[in-house]
PDB file of C-alpha atoms in Angstrom:
ATOM      1  CA  MET O 700      15.760  14.082   3.137  1.00  0.00           C
ATOM      2  CA  PHE O 701      14.305  10.551   3.071  1.00  0.00           C
ATOM      3  CA  ASP O 702      17.291   8.831   4.687  1.00  0.00           C
ATOM      4  CA  THR O 703      16.926   8.844   8.480  1.00  0.00           C
ATOM      5  CA  VAL O 704      14.813  10.335  11.224  1.00  0.00           C
ATOM      6  CA  ALA O 705      16.049  10.366  14.813  1.00  0.00           C
ATOM      7  CA  GLY O 706      18.871   8.056  13.727  1.00  0.00           C
ATOM      8  CA  LEU O 707      16.521   5.405  12.299  1.00  0.00           C
ATOM      9  CA  PRO O 708      16.075   4.629   8.607  1.00  0.00           C
ATOM     10  CA  VAL O 709      12.870   6.186   7.267  1.00  0.00           C
ATOM     11  CA  HIS O 710      12.032   3.315   4.897  1.00  0.00           C
ATOM     12  CA  PRO O 711      11.045   0.588   7.387  1.00  0.00           C
ATOM     13  CA  LEU O 712       9.022   3.169   9.297  1.00  0.00           C
ATOM     14  CA  VAL O 713       6.931   4.484   6.401  1.00  0.00           C
ATOM     15  CA  VAL O 714       6.303   1.197   4.611  1.00  0.00           C
ATOM     16  CA  HIS O 715       4.083   0.193   7.500  1.00  0.00           C
ATOM     17  CA  ALA O 716       1.844   3.182   6.771  1.00  0.00           C
ATOM     18  CA  VAL O 717       1.463   1.940   3.197  1.00  0.00           C
ATOM     19  CA  VAL O 718       0.809  -1.614   4.384  1.00  0.00           C
ATOM     20  CA  VAL O 719      -2.011  -0.405   6.636  1.00  0.00           C
ATOM     21  CA  LEU O 720      -3.486   2.507   4.671  1.00  0.00           C
ATOM     22  CA  GLY O 721      -3.302   0.866   1.221  1.00  0.00           C
ATOM     23  CA  PRO O 722      -5.553  -2.105   1.979  1.00  0.00           C
ATOM     24  CA  LEU O 723      -7.827   0.115   4.089  1.00  0.00           C
ATOM     25  CA  ALA O 724      -8.211   2.484   1.135  1.00  0.00           C
ATOM     26  CA  ALA O 725      -8.878  -0.498  -1.143  1.00  0.00           C
ATOM     27  CA  LEU O 726     -11.611  -1.751   1.175  1.00  0.00           C
ATOM     28  CA  LEU O 727     -13.166   1.714   1.370  1.00  0.00           C
ATOM     29  CA  ALA O 728     -13.072   2.018  -2.436  1.00  0.00           C
ATOM     30  CA  VAL O 729     -14.882  -1.285  -2.899  1.00  0.00           C
ATOM     31  CA  LEU O 730     -17.467  -0.351  -0.267  1.00  0.00           C
ATOM     32  CA  TYR O 731     -17.908   3.044  -1.919  1.00  0.00           C
ATOM     33  CA  ALA O 732     -18.619   1.342  -5.251  1.00  0.00           C
ATOM     34  CA  VAL O 733     -20.865  -1.405  -3.836  1.00  0.00           C
ATOM     35  CA  LYS O 734     -22.973   0.491  -1.286  1.00  0.00           C
ATOM     36  CA  PRO O 735     -24.626   3.595  -2.787  1.00  0.00           C
ATOM     37  CA  ALA O 736     -26.268   4.473   0.541  1.00  0.00           C
ATOM     38  CA  TRP O 737     -22.830   4.781   2.174  1.00  0.00           C
ATOM     39  CA  ARG O 738     -21.255   7.032  -0.478  1.00  0.00           C
ATOM     40  CA  VAL O 739     -21.935  10.295   1.301  1.00  0.00           C
ATOM     41  CA  GLY O 740     -20.199   9.100   4.456  1.00  0.00           C
ATOM     42  CA  LEU O 741     -17.378   7.270   2.659  1.00  0.00           C
ATOM     43  CA  LYS O 742     -16.467   9.958   0.136  1.00  0.00           C
ATOM     44  CA  TRP O 743     -13.914  11.910   2.168  1.00  0.00           C
ATOM     45  CA  PRO O 744     -12.467   9.005   4.175  1.00  0.00           C
ATOM     46  CA  THR O 745     -11.903   7.078   0.937  1.00  0.00           C
ATOM     47  CA  LEU O 746     -10.294  10.046  -0.825  1.00  0.00           C
ATOM     48  CA  LEU O 747      -8.118  10.958   2.150  1.00  0.00           C
ATOM     49  CA  THR O 748      -7.023   7.416   2.971  1.00  0.00           C
ATOM     50  CA  SER O 749      -6.051   6.649  -0.618  1.00  0.00           C
ATOM     51  CA  GLY O 750      -4.338  10.035  -0.997  1.00  0.00           C
ATOM     52  CA  VAL O 751      -2.324   9.651   2.206  1.00  0.00           C
ATOM     53  CA  ALA O 752      -1.404   6.085   1.186  1.00  0.00           C
ATOM     54  CA  ALA O 753      -0.135   7.458  -2.150  1.00  0.00           C
ATOM     55  CA  VAL O 754       1.989  10.069  -0.350  1.00  0.00           C
ATOM     56  CA  PHE O 755       3.449   7.413   1.941  1.00  0.00           C
ATOM     57  CA  ALA O 756       4.086   5.151  -1.086  1.00  0.00           C
ATOM     58  CA  PHE O 757       6.100   7.965  -2.653  1.00  0.00           C
ATOM     59  CA  VAL O 758       8.056   8.498   0.579  1.00  0.00           C
ATOM     60  CA  ALA O 759       8.596   4.726   0.866  1.00  0.00           C
ATOM     61  CA  THR O 760      10.103   4.496  -2.616  1.00  0.00           C
ATOM     62  CA  GLN O 761      12.303   7.563  -2.095  1.00  0.00           C
ATOM     63  CA  SER O 762      13.450   6.404   1.325  1.00  0.00           C
ATOM     64  CA  GLY O 763      14.028   2.933  -0.103  1.00  0.00           C
ATOM     65  CA  GLU O 764      16.437   4.444  -2.630  1.00  0.00           C
ATOM     66  CA  SER O 765      18.281   6.227   0.188  1.00  0.00           C
ATOM     67  CA  PHE O 766      18.303   3.061   2.282  1.00  0.00           C
ATOM     68  CA  GLU O 767      19.660   1.085  -0.669  1.00  0.00           C
ATOM     69  CA  GLU O 768      22.524   3.572  -1.045  1.00  0.00           C
ATOM     70  CA  ARG O 769      23.323   3.142   2.651  1.00  0.00           C
ATOM     71  CA  VAL O 770      23.113  -0.664   3.030  1.00  0.00           C
ATOM     72  CA  GLY O 771      23.326  -2.015  -0.514  1.00  0.00           C
ATOM     73  CA  ASP O 772      20.987  -3.586  -3.012  1.00  0.00           C
ATOM     74  CA  PRO O 773      18.198  -5.575  -1.314  1.00  0.00           C
ATOM     75  CA  ALA O 774      17.826  -9.224  -2.221  1.00  0.00           C
ATOM     76  CA  TYR O 775      14.857 -10.959  -3.843  1.00  0.00           C
ATOM     77  CA  ASP O 776      14.117  -8.098  -6.284  1.00  0.00           C
ATOM     78  CA  HIS O 777      12.620  -6.093  -3.434  1.00  0.00           C
ATOM     79  CA  ALA O 778      13.282  -2.696  -5.026  1.00  0.00           C
ATOM     80  CA  GLU O 779      11.417  -3.633  -8.206  1.00  0.00           C
ATOM     81  CA  LYS O 780       8.560  -5.190  -6.252  1.00  0.00           C
ATOM     82  CA  GLY O 781       8.395  -2.079  -4.066  1.00  0.00           C
ATOM     83  CA  ASP O 782       8.137   0.092  -7.179  1.00  0.00           C
ATOM     84  CA  LEU O 783       5.262  -2.085  -8.403  1.00  0.00           C
ATOM     85  CA  ALA O 784       3.542  -1.751  -5.016  1.00  0.00           C
ATOM     86  CA  ALA O 785       3.869   2.045  -5.205  1.00  0.00           C
ATOM     87  CA  ILE O 786       2.387   2.017  -8.713  1.00  0.00           C
ATOM     88  CA  ALA O 787      -0.499  -0.082  -7.395  1.00  0.00           C
ATOM     89  CA  VAL O 788      -1.156   2.517  -4.674  1.00  0.00           C
ATOM     90  CA  TYR O 789      -1.119   5.295  -7.294  1.00  0.00           C
ATOM     91  CA  VAL O 790      -3.513   3.291  -9.488  1.00  0.00           C
ATOM     92  CA  LEU O 791      -5.851   2.850  -6.531  1.00  0.00           C
ATOM     93  CA  PHE O 792      -5.743   6.585  -5.821  1.00  0.00           C
ATOM     94  CA  GLY O 793      -6.573   7.310  -9.466  1.00  0.00           C
ATOM     95  CA  ALA O 794      -9.387   4.770  -9.371  1.00  0.00           C
ATOM     96  CA  VAL O 795     -10.780   6.374  -6.207  1.00  0.00           C
ATOM     97  CA  LEU O 796     -10.726   9.816  -7.836  1.00  0.00           C
ATOM     98  CA  LEU O 797     -12.505   8.392 -10.866  1.00  0.00           C
ATOM     99  CA  LEU O 798     -15.068   6.561  -8.750  1.00  0.00           C
ATOM    100  CA  VAL O 799     -15.853   9.470  -6.466  1.00  0.00           C
ATOM    101  CA  PHE O 800     -16.445  11.900  -9.303  1.00  0.00           C
ATOM    102  CA  TRP O 801     -18.153   9.394 -11.596  1.00  0.00           C
ATOM    103  CA  LEU O 802     -20.467   7.822  -9.026  1.00  0.00           C
ATOM    104  CA  ALA O 803     -21.262  11.178  -7.413  1.00  0.00           C
ATOM    105  CA  ARG O 804     -23.300  12.224 -10.442  1.00  0.00           C
ATOM    106  CA  PRO O 805     -26.945  12.705  -9.550  1.00  0.00           C
ATOM    107  CA  THR O 806     -28.024  10.216 -12.218  1.00  0.00           C
ATOM    108  CA  VAL O 807     -26.125   7.365 -10.518  1.00  0.00           C
ATOM    109  CA  THR O 808     -28.159   6.076  -7.584  1.00  0.00           C
ATOM    110  CA  THR O 809     -27.397   2.370  -7.635  1.00  0.00           C
ATOM    111  CA  SER O 810     -24.292   0.234  -7.665  1.00  0.00           C
ATOM    112  CA  SER O 811     -22.539   0.512 -10.985  1.00  0.00           C
ATOM    113  CA  VAL O 812     -21.081  -2.714 -12.337  1.00  0.00           C
ATOM    114  CA  ALA O 813     -18.265  -0.769 -13.997  1.00  0.00           C
ATOM    115  CA  GLY O 814     -17.543   1.061 -10.733  1.00  0.00           C
ATOM    116  CA  ILE O 815     -17.434  -2.202  -8.807  1.00  0.00           C
ATOM    117  CA  LEU O 816     -15.089  -3.704 -11.406  1.00  0.00           C
ATOM    118  CA  VAL O 817     -12.763  -0.676 -11.320  1.00  0.00           C
ATOM    119  CA  ALA O 818     -12.649  -0.647  -7.522  1.00  0.00           C
ATOM    120  CA  SER O 819     -12.179  -4.405  -7.291  1.00  0.00           C
ATOM    121  CA  ALA O 820      -9.446  -4.531  -9.936  1.00  0.00           C
ATOM    122  CA  ALA O 821      -7.546  -1.659  -8.315  1.00  0.00           C
ATOM    123  CA  ALA O 822      -7.949  -3.258  -4.878  1.00  0.00           C
ATOM    124  CA  LEU O 823      -6.675  -6.638  -6.074  1.00  0.00           C
ATOM    125  CA  PHE O 824      -3.714  -5.035  -7.853  1.00  0.00           C
ATOM    126  CA  LEU O 825      -2.885  -3.105  -4.686  1.00  0.00           C
ATOM    127  CA  LEU O 826      -3.094  -6.203  -2.483  1.00  0.00           C
ATOM    128  CA  PHE O 827      -0.891  -8.170  -4.860  1.00  0.00           C
ATOM    129  CA  GLY O 828       1.686  -5.373  -5.016  1.00  0.00           C
ATOM    130  CA  ILE O 829       1.857  -4.846  -1.266  1.00  0.00           C
ATOM    131  CA  VAL O 830       1.990  -8.542  -0.366  1.00  0.00           C
ATOM    132  CA  ASN O 831       4.621  -9.214  -3.028  1.00  0.00           C
ATOM    133  CA  ALA O 832       6.832  -6.281  -1.955  1.00  0.00           C
ATOM    134  CA  GLY O 833       6.300  -6.970   1.740  1.00  0.00           C
ATOM    135  CA  HIS O 834       7.211 -10.617   1.359  1.00  0.00           C
ATOM    136  CA  SER O 835      10.400  -9.846  -0.569  1.00  0.00           C
ATOM    137  CA  GLY O 836      11.346  -7.130   1.927  1.00  0.00           C
ATOM    138  CA  ALA O 837      10.792  -9.362   4.929  1.00  0.00           C
ATOM    139  CA  LYS O 838      12.641 -12.188   3.228  1.00  0.00           C
ATOM    140  CA  SER O 839      15.616  -9.962   2.421  1.00  0.00           C
ATOM    141  CA  VAL O 840      15.846  -8.886   6.075  1.00  0.00           C
ATOM    142  CA  TRP O 841      14.888 -12.032   7.978  1.00  0.00           C
ATOM    143  CA  HIS O 842      15.616 -15.024   5.736  1.00  0.00           C
ATOM    144  CA  ASP O 843      19.131 -15.740   7.024  1.00  0.00           C
ATOM    145  CA  GLN O 844      18.160 -15.321  10.688  1.00  0.00           C
ATOM    146  CA  VAL O 845      15.027 -17.451  10.507  1.00  0.00           C
ATOM    147  CA  SER O 846      16.252 -20.174   8.144  1.00  0.00           C
ATOM    148  CA  GLY O 847      19.290 -20.825  10.342  1.00  0.00           C
ATOM    149  CA  SER O 848      17.301 -21.296  13.509  1.00  0.00           C
ATOM    150  CA  THR O 849      15.116 -24.152  14.651  1.00  0.00           C
ATOM    151  CA  ALA O 850      11.890 -24.000  16.622  1.00  0.00           C
ATOM    152  CA  GLY O 851      12.437 -24.009  20.348  1.00  0.00           C
ATOM    153  CA  SER O 852      16.126 -23.102  20.181  1.00  0.00           C
ATOM    154  CA  GLY O 853      15.691 -19.620  21.657  1.00  0.00           C
ATOM    155  CA  ALA O 854      17.737 -18.146  24.476  1.00  0.00           C
ATOM    156  CA  ALA O 855      15.237 -19.366  27.079  1.00  0.00           C
ATOM    157  CA  ASP O 856      15.973 -22.974  26.046  1.00  0.00           C
ATOM    158  CA  SER O 857      19.717 -22.636  26.695  1.00  0.00           C
ATOM    159  CA  ASP O 858      19.461 -23.225  30.471  1.00  0.00           C
TER     160      ASP O 858
END
């Protein structure tokens, strides 16, 4: 189910959704915690963005397992780092749920230090997880091609 679509592996396609939506959701979560006046307008975009990022993180891990069965174990501990990135997305989604329901109480009208700390910690964990997994994934795919080439030795220079 998570192996290929239109003949292309699903994994490299869906990880880009996580790479874009995860940090966007993290930014929205921090803004939601910091700016009480924006909470009404940010509530649904923050919930939806973090929820969709969590769904794509799940698909990315499942498709990564299928991709690994097809091409072999990725180098540089990418699978483990990808699992950590997915956990970070799930933690952010949980933090967003907590923030939205906790800060939506009528008694909370200002920025909550605890809310800012929760949002910031979840955002930093997410950024670390995604950068770490993305770096190991890119390195496992591109390291041999890039490390063996020199600047300016492209096909255009062969004339």
